[in-house]
Coordinates of C-alpha atoms in Angstrom, one line a residue:
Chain A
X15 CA 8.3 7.5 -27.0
X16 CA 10.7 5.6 -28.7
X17 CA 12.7 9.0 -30.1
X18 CA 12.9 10.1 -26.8
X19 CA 14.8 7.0 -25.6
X20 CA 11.5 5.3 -23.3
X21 CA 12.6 2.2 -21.7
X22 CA 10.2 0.3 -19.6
X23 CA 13.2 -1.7 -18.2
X24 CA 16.0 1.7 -17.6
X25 CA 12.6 3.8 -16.1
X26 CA 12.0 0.7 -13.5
X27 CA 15.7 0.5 -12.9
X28 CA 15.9 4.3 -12.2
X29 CA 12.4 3.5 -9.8
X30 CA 14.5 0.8 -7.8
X31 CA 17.8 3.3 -7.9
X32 CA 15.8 6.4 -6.8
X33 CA 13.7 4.2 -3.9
X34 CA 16.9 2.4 -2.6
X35 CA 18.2 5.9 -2.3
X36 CA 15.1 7.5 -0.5
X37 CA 15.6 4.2 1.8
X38 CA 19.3 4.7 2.5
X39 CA 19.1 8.3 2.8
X40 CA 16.0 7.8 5.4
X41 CA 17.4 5.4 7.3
X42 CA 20.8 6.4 7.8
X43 CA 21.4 10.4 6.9
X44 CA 17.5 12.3 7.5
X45 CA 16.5 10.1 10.8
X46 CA 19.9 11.0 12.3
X47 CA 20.2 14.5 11.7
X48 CA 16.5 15.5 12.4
X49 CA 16.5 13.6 15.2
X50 CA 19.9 16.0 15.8
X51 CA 17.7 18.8 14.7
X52 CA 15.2 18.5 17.4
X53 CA 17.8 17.5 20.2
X54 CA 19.5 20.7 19.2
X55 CA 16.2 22.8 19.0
X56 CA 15.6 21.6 23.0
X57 CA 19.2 22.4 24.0
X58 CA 18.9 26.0 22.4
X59 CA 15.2 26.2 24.1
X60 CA 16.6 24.5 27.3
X61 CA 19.5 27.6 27.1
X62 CA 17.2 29.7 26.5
X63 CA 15.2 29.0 29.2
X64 CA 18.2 28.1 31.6
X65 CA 19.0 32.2 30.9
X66 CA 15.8 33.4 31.2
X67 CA 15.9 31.7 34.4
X68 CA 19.4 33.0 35.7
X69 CA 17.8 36.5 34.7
X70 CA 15.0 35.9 37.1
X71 CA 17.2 34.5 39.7
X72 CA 19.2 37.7 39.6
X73 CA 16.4 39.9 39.3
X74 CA 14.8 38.2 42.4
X75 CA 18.1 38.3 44.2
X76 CA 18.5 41.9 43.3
X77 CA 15.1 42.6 44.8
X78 CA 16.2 40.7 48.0
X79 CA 19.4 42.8 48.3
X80 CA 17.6 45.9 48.0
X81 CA 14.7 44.5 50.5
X82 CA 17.9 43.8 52.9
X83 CA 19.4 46.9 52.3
X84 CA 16.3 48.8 53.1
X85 CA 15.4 46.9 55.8
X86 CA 19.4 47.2 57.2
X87 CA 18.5 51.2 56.9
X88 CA 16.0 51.3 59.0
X89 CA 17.7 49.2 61.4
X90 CA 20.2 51.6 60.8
X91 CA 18.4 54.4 60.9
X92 CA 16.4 53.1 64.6
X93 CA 19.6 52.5 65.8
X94 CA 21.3 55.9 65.4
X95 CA 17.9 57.4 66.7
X96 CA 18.2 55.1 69.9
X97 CA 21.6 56.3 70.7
X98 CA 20.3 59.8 69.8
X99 CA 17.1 59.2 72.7
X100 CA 19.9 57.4 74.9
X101 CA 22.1 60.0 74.7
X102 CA 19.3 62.8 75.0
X103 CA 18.0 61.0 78.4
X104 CA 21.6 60.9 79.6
X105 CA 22.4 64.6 79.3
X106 CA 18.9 65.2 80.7
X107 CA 19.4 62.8 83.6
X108 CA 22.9 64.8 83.9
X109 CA 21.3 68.3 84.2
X110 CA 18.7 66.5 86.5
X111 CA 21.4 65.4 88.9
X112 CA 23.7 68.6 88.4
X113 CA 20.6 70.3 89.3
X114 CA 19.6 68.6 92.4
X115 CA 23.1 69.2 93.8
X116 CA 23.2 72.7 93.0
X117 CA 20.1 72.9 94.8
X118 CA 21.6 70.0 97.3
X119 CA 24.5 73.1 97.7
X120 CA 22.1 75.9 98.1
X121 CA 20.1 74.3 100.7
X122 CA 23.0 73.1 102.9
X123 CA 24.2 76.4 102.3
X124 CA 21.1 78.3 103.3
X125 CA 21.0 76.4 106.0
X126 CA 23.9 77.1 107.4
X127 CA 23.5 80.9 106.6
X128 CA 20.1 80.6 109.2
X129 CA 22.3 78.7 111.6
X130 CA 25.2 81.1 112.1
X131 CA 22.6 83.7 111.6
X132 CA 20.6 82.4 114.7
X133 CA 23.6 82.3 116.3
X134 CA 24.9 85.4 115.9
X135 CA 21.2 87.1 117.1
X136 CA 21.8 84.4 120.1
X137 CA 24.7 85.9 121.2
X138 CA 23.7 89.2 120.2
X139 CA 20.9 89.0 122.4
X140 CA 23.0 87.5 125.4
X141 CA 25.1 91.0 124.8
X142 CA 22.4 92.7 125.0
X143 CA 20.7 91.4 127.7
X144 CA 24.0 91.7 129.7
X145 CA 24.9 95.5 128.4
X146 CA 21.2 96.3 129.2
X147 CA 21.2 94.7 132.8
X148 CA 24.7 96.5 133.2
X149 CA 23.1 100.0 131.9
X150 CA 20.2 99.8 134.4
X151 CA 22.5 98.8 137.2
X152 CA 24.5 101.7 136.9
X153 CA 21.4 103.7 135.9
X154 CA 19.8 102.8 139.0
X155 CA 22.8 102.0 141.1
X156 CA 21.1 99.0 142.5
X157 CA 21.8 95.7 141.6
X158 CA 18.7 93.9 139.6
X159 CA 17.1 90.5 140.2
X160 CA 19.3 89.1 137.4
X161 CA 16.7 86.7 136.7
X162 CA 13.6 88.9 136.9
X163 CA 15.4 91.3 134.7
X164 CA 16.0 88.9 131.6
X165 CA 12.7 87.9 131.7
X166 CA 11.9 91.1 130.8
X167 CA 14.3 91.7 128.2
X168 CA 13.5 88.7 126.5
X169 CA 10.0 89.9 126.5
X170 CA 11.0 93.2 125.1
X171 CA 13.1 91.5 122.5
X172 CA 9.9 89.4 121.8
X173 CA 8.3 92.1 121.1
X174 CA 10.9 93.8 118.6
X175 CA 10.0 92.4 115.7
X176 CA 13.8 92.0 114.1
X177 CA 15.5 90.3 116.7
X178 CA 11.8 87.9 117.7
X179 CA 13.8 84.2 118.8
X180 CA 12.7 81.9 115.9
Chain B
X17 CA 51.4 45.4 15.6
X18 CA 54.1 45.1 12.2
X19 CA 51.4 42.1 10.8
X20 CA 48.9 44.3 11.5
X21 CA 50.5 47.1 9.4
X22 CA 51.5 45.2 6.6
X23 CA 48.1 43.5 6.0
X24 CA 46.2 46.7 4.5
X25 CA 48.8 47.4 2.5
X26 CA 49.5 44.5 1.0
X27 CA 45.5 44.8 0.2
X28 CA 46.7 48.2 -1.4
X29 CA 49.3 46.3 -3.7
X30 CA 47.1 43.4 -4.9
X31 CA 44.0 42.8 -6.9
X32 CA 41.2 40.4 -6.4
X33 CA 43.2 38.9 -3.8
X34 CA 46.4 38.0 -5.7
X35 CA 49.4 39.9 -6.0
X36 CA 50.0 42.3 -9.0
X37 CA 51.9 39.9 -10.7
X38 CA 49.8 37.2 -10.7
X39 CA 46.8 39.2 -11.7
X40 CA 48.5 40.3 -14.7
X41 CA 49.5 36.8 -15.5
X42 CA 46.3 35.4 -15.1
X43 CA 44.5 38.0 -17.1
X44 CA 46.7 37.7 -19.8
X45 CA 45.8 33.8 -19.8
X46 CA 42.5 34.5 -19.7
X47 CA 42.7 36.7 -22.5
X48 CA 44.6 34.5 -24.6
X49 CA 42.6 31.6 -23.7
X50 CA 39.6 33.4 -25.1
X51 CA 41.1 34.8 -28.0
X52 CA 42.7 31.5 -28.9
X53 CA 39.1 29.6 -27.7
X54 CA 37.0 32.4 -30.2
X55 CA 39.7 31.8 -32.8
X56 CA 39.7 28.2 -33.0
X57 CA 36.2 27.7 -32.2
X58 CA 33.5 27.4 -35.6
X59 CA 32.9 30.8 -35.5
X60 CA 36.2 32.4 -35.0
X61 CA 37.5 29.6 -38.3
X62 CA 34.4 31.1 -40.3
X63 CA 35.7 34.2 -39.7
X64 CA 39.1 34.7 -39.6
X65 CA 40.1 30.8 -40.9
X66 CA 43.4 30.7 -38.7
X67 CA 45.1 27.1 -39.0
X68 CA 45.2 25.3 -35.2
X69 CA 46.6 22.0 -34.5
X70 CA 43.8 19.8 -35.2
X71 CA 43.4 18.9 -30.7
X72 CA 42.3 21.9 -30.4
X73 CA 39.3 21.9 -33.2
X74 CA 36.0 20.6 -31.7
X75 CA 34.3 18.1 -33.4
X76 CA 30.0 19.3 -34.4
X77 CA 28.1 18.1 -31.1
X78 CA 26.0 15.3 -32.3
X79 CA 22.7 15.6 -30.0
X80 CA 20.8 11.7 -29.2
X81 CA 18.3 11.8 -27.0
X82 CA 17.7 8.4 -26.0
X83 CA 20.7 7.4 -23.9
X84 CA 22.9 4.7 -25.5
X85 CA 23.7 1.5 -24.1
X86 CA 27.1 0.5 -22.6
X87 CA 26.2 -2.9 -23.2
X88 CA 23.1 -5.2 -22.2
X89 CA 22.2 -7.8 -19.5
X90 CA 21.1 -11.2 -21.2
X91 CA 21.4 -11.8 -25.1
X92 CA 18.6 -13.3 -27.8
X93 CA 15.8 -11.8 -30.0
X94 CA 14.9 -8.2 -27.9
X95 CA 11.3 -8.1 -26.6
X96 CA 8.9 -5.2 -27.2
X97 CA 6.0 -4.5 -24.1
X98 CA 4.3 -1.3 -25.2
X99 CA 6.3 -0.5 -28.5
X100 CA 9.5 -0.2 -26.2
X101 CA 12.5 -2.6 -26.3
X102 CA 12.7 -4.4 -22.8
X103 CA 14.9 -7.2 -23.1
X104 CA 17.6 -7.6 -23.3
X105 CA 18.1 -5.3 -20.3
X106 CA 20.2 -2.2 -21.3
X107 CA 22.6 -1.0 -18.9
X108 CA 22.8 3.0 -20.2
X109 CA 25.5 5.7 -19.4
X110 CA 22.8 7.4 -17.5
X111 CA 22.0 3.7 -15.2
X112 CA 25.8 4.4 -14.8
X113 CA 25.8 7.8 -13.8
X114 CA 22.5 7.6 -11.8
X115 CA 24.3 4.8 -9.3
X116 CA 27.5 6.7 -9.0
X117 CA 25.1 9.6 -8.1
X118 CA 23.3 7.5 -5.6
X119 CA 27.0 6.8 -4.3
X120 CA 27.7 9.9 -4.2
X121 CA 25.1 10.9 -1.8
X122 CA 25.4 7.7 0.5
X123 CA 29.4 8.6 0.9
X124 CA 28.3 12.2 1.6
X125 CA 26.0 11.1 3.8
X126 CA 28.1 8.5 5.3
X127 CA 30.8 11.4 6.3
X128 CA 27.9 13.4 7.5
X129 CA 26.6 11.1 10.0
X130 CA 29.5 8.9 11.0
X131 CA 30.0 11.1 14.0
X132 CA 26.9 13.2 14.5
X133 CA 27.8 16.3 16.6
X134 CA 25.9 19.0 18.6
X135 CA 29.1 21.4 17.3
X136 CA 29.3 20.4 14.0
X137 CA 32.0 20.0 11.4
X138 CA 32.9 21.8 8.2
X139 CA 31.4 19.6 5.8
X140 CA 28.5 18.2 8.5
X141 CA 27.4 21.9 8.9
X142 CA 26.8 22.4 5.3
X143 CA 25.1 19.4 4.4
X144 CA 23.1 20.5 7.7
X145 CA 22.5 23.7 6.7
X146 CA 21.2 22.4 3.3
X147 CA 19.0 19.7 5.2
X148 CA 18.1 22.2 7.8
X149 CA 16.5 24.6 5.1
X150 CA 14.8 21.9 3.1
X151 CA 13.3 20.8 6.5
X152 CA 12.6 24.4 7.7
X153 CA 10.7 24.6 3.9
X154 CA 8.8 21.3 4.1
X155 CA 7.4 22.5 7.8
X156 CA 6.8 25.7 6.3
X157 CA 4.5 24.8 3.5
X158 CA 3.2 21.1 5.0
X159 CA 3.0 22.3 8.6
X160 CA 5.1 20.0 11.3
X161 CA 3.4 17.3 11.4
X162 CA 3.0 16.6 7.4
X163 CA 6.6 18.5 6.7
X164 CA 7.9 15.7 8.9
X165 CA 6.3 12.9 6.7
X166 CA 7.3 14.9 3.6
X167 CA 11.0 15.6 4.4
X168 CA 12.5 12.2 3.2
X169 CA 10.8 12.1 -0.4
X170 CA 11.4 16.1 -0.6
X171 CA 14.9 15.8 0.4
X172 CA 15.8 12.7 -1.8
X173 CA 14.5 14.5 -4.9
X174 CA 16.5 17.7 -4.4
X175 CA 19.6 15.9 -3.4
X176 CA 19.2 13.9 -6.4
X177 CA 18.3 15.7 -8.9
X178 CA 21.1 18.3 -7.9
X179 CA 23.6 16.0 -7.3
X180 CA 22.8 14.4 -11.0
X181 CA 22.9 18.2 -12.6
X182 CA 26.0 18.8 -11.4
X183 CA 28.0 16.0 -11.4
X184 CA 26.9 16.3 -15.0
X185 CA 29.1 19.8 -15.3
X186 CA 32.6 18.1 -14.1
X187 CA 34.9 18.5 -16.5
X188 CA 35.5 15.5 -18.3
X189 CA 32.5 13.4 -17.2
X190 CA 30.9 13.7 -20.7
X191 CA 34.6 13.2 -22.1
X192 CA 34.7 9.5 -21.5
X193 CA 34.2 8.0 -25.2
X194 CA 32.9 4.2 -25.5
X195 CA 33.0 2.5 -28.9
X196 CA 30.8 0.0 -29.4
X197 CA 29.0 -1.3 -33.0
X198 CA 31.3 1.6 -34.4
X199 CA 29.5 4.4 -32.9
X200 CA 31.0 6.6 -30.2
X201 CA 29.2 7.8 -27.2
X202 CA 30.1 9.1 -24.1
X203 CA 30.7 6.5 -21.3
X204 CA 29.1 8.7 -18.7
X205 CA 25.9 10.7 -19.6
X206 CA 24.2 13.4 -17.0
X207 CA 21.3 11.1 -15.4
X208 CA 19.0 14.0 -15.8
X209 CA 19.0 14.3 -20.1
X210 CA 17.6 10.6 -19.9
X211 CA 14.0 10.5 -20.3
X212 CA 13.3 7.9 -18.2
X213 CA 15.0 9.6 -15.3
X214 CA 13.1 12.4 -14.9
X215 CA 9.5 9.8 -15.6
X216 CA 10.8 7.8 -12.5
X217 CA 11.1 10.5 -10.2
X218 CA 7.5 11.8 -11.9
X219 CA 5.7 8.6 -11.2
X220 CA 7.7 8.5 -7.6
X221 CA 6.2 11.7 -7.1
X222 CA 2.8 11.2 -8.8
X223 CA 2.2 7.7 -6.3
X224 CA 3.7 9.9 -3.4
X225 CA 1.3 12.7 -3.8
X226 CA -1.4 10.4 -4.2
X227 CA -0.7 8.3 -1.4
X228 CA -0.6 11.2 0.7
X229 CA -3.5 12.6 -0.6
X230 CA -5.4 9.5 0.1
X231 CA -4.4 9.0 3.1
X232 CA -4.9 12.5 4.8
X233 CA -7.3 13.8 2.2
X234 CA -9.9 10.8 2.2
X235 CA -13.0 11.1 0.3
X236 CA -12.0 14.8 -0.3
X237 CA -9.2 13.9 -2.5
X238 CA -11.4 11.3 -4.7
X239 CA -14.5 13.7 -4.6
X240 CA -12.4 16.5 -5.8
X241 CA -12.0 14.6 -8.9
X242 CA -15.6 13.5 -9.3
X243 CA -17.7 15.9 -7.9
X244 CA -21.4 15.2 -8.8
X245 CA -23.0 15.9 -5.3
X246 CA -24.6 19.1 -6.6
X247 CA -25.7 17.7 -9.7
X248 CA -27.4 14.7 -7.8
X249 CA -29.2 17.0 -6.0
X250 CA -30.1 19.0 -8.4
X251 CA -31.6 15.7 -10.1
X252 CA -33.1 15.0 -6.8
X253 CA -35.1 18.4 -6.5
X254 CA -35.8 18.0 -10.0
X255 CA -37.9 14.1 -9.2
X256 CA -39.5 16.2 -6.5
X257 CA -41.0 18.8 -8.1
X258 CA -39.0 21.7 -7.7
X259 CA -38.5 22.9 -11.0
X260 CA -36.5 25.7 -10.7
X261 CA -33.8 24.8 -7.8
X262 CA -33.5 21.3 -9.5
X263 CA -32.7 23.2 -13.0
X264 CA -29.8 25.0 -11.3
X265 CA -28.3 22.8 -9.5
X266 CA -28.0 20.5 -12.2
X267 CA -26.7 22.9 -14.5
X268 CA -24.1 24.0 -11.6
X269 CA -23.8 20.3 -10.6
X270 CA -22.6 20.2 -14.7
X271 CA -20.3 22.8 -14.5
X272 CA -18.7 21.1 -11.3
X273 CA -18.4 17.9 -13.1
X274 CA -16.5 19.6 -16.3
X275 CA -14.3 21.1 -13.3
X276 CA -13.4 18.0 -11.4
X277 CA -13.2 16.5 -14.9
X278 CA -10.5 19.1 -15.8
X279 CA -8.9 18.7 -12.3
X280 CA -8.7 14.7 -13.0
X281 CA -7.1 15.9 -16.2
X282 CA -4.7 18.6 -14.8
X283 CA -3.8 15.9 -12.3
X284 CA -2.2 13.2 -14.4
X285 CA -0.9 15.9 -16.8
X286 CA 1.2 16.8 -13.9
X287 CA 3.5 13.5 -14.5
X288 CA 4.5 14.9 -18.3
X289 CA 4.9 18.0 -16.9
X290 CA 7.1 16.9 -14.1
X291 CA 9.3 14.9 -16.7
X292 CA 9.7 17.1 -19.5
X293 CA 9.9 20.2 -17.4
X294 CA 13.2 18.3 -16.0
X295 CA 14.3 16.6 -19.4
X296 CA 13.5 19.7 -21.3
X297 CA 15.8 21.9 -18.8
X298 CA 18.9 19.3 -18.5
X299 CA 18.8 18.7 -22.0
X300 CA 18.4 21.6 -23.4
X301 CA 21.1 23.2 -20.9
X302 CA 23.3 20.4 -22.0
X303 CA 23.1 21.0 -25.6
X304 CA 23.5 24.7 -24.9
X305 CA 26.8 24.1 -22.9
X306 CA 28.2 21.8 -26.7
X307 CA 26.8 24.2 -28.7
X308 CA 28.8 27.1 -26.8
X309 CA 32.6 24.9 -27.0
X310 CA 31.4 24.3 -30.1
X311 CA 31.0 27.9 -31.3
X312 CA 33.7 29.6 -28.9
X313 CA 35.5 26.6 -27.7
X314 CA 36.7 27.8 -25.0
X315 CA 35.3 31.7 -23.9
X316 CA 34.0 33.5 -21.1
X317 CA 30.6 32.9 -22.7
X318 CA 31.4 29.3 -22.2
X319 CA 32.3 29.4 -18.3
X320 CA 29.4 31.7 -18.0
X321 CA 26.7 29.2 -19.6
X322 CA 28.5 26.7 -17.4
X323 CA 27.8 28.9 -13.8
X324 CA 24.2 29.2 -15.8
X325 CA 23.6 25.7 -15.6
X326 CA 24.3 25.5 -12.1
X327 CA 22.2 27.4 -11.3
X328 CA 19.7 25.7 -13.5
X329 CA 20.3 22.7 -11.8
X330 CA 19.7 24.0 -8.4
X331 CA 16.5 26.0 -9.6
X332 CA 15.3 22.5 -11.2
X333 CA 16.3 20.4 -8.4
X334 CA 14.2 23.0 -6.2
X335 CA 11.4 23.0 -8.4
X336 CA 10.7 20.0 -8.6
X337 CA 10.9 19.0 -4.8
X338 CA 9.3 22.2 -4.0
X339 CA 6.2 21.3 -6.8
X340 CA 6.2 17.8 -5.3
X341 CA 5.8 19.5 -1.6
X342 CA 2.9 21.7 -2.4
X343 CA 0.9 19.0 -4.6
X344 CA 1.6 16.8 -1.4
X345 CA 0.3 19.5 1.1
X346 CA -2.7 20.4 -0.9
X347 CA -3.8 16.8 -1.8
X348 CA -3.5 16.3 2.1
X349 CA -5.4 19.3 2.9
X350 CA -8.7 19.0 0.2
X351 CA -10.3 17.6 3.0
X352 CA -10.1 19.7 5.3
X353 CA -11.4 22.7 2.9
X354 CA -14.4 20.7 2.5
X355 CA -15.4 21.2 5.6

């Protein structure tokens, strides 16, 4: 022991050194920086978390935007069809209107046609009557019962189905 | 966009970082430092017996083991407590060096943790990252709950023992001669080449180890060392009748006795292996490093031996806070591989 340099008294003192160094060191360097340690573990975790976060944030937004946007297609989408049904009822509605006055046209038209046609076989008929009384004068050279005589007449004309008063 | 040109080829030009020029210098120093180092050294004047000024002849190393005394505390007849002188209380170059060590690493420290910052500094980031992986390394063998506990001790040891290696490879720390009583030694000695630096932090470790294995490892820890359950019940079978079970166990119980004997054995043997594993490796590194000026004087062989012994003082410093880590974490965990 002796060879080697033992010393009870330097082998205490390097005891004291060595524990007043652990001391200082705990106290002052290792509580400090692992307490620095963990504060910076939770920040990095905190980060991470904060971005993980964020990520979901946007991924929820994203799935809102394309929610809206789907949704503001089929509003979209309704809409155009509405005007398409508005517009298809208007045209129809237009025919339906264009139609009743052609037919509105026809009528008065037709009706108008029977008029001056009943007018025409009115005084037609007056003609005739006349030329016929006229005729039977002169055939029989004696001058008719003008009013007996159209009775007559009429009643021929009755019986003639083409020129039968309506 | 002209920097940006010029950079590669000034790469082109130079060598190693420096320009032609100065390469060329410096190799031709280093060249003539080593020849002049081989020449002048005791194997180059064996050889070749060239005539140097007598500076640059190197004296033979003289090797002492036990570190000498700058001077002593108290005066009067010494007294002896287990065939070792005690008193009057030496102050040694390695006391010396051990509290400039200690200084060392409280002004380090100091610096580090003046201003601790989230974004650290230069010189806070490395310590940190030194810190950081001893602390990563005690939760990685200890777990985090026992890595916490562990980390001062741990750390203290490694910084210690490294810091005390390497201070011991600045130039001119062993340079330092102190006369006293007509012999010269140097006034600074590496802490680590004392023996009764490298018992302290042993018996620091030893009482650490224990402690820790007492306190986490119970009755596991103590029974580990006397383990004569089996064997009592062996004995017990035996009183009872059963022949054969009781033979067995009590010839297993034996065996596990002889084993926890060893164990109680291998246990304390730990402290000498601790110290002289340290003392043998600092001391023997730094007689390698006088022997090598002394045979070369200054060579490439002797820069080389000195990167060597840094590294040997980072393995050792490792070793022996790593060693003290593990025979913490498995004195704290016999108990629960009882179970």
């Amino acid at each position: 022991m002796e060879g080697l340099g033992f010393n009870i008294a330097v082998l205490i003192a390097q005891i004291v050194g060595f524990l007043i160094l652990l001391v200082i060191l705990t106290k002052f360097a290792y509580k400090p920086i692992i307490k620095m340690f963990d504060e910076r573990a939770g920040k990095i975790k905190e980060s991470v978390e904060e971005v993980q976060k964020v990520r979901e944030q946007a991924a929820q937004a994203e799935e809102e935007f394309k929610k809206k946007i789907e949704v503001a297609s089929k509003e979209g989408q309704e809409v155009i069809s509405r005007a398409m049904r508005t517009g298809e009822e208007t045209r129809q509605k237009a025919l339906q209107e264009a139609k009743q006055e052609a037919q509105g046209i026809l009528e008065k038209a037709r009706g108008e046609i029977q008029r001056e046609r009943d007018d025409a076989i009115g005084e037609l008929r007056q003609e005739f009557a006349d030329l016929t009384v006229v005729a039977a004068e002169k055939v029989i050279e004696k001058s008719l019962d003008k009013e007996a005589h159209r009775k007559i007449i009429d009643k021929v004309l009755d019986e003639s189905s083409t020129l039968k008063k309506k | 966009m002209a920097e940006q040109k010029s950079v590669p080829q000034k790469k082109k030009k130079g060598c190693l970082g420096c320009s032609l020029p100065l390469t060329i210098v410096i190799i031709v120093v280093v060249v003539a430092l080593t020849v002049i180092g081989f020449l002048s050294g005791a194997i180059g004047q064996k050889l070749f017996g060239v005539q140097f000024p007598s500076w640059l002849n190197v004296g033979v190393p003289v090797v002492e083991l036990p570190a000498e005394a700058v001077f002593h505390i108290g005066s009067g007849e010494p007294v002896m407590v287990w065939g070792a002188q005690v008193y009057p209380i030496p102050i040694t170059n390695t006391m010396i060096t051990t509290w400039i060590t200690i200084l060392v690493l409280l002004i380090i420290s100091l610096i580090v943790t003046r201003k601790p910052r989230l974004i650290p500094s230069r010189i806070q980031s490395l310590m940190e990252f030194a810190l950081e992986w001893i602390y990563n390394l005690c939760k990685d063998v200890a777990g985090e709950k026992n890595g916490r506990r562990f980390f001062p001790v741990v750390c203290t040891i490694f910084l210690f023992v490294l810091v005390n290696a390497w201070m011991n490879l600045i130039p001119g720390y062993g340079s330092l001669m102190v006369y006293e009583h007509g012999i010269e030694f140097p006034l600074l000695r590496g802490a680590n080449t004392d023996f009764n630096t490298p018992l302290a932090l042993s018996i620091v470790s030893f009482v650490f180890v224990t402690y820790y294995g007492l306190k986490n490892g119970k009755f596991g820890f103590v029974k580990q060392f006397f383990n004569v359950g089996r064997f009592g019940r062996g004995f017990a079978d035996l009183v009872k009748g059963k022949v054969k079970p009781g033979c067995s166990g009590m010839f297993f119980g034996a065996i596990n006795i002889f084993v926890s004997f060893l164990e109680l054995i291998s246990y304390f043997i730990r402290l000498l292996s601790f110290t002289f594993r340290l003392f043998g490796n600092m001391t023997g590194g730094e007689i390698l490093v006088l022997m090598f000026l002394y045979l070369f004087s200054w060579a490439i062989s002797g820069s080389i031996i000195y990167g060597f012994e840094l590294l040997i003082g980072a393995v050792q410093a490792l070793i022996f806070a790593g060693l003290t880590l593990v025979f913490a974490t498995m004195a704290s965990s016999v108990h629960e591989e009882e179970h």
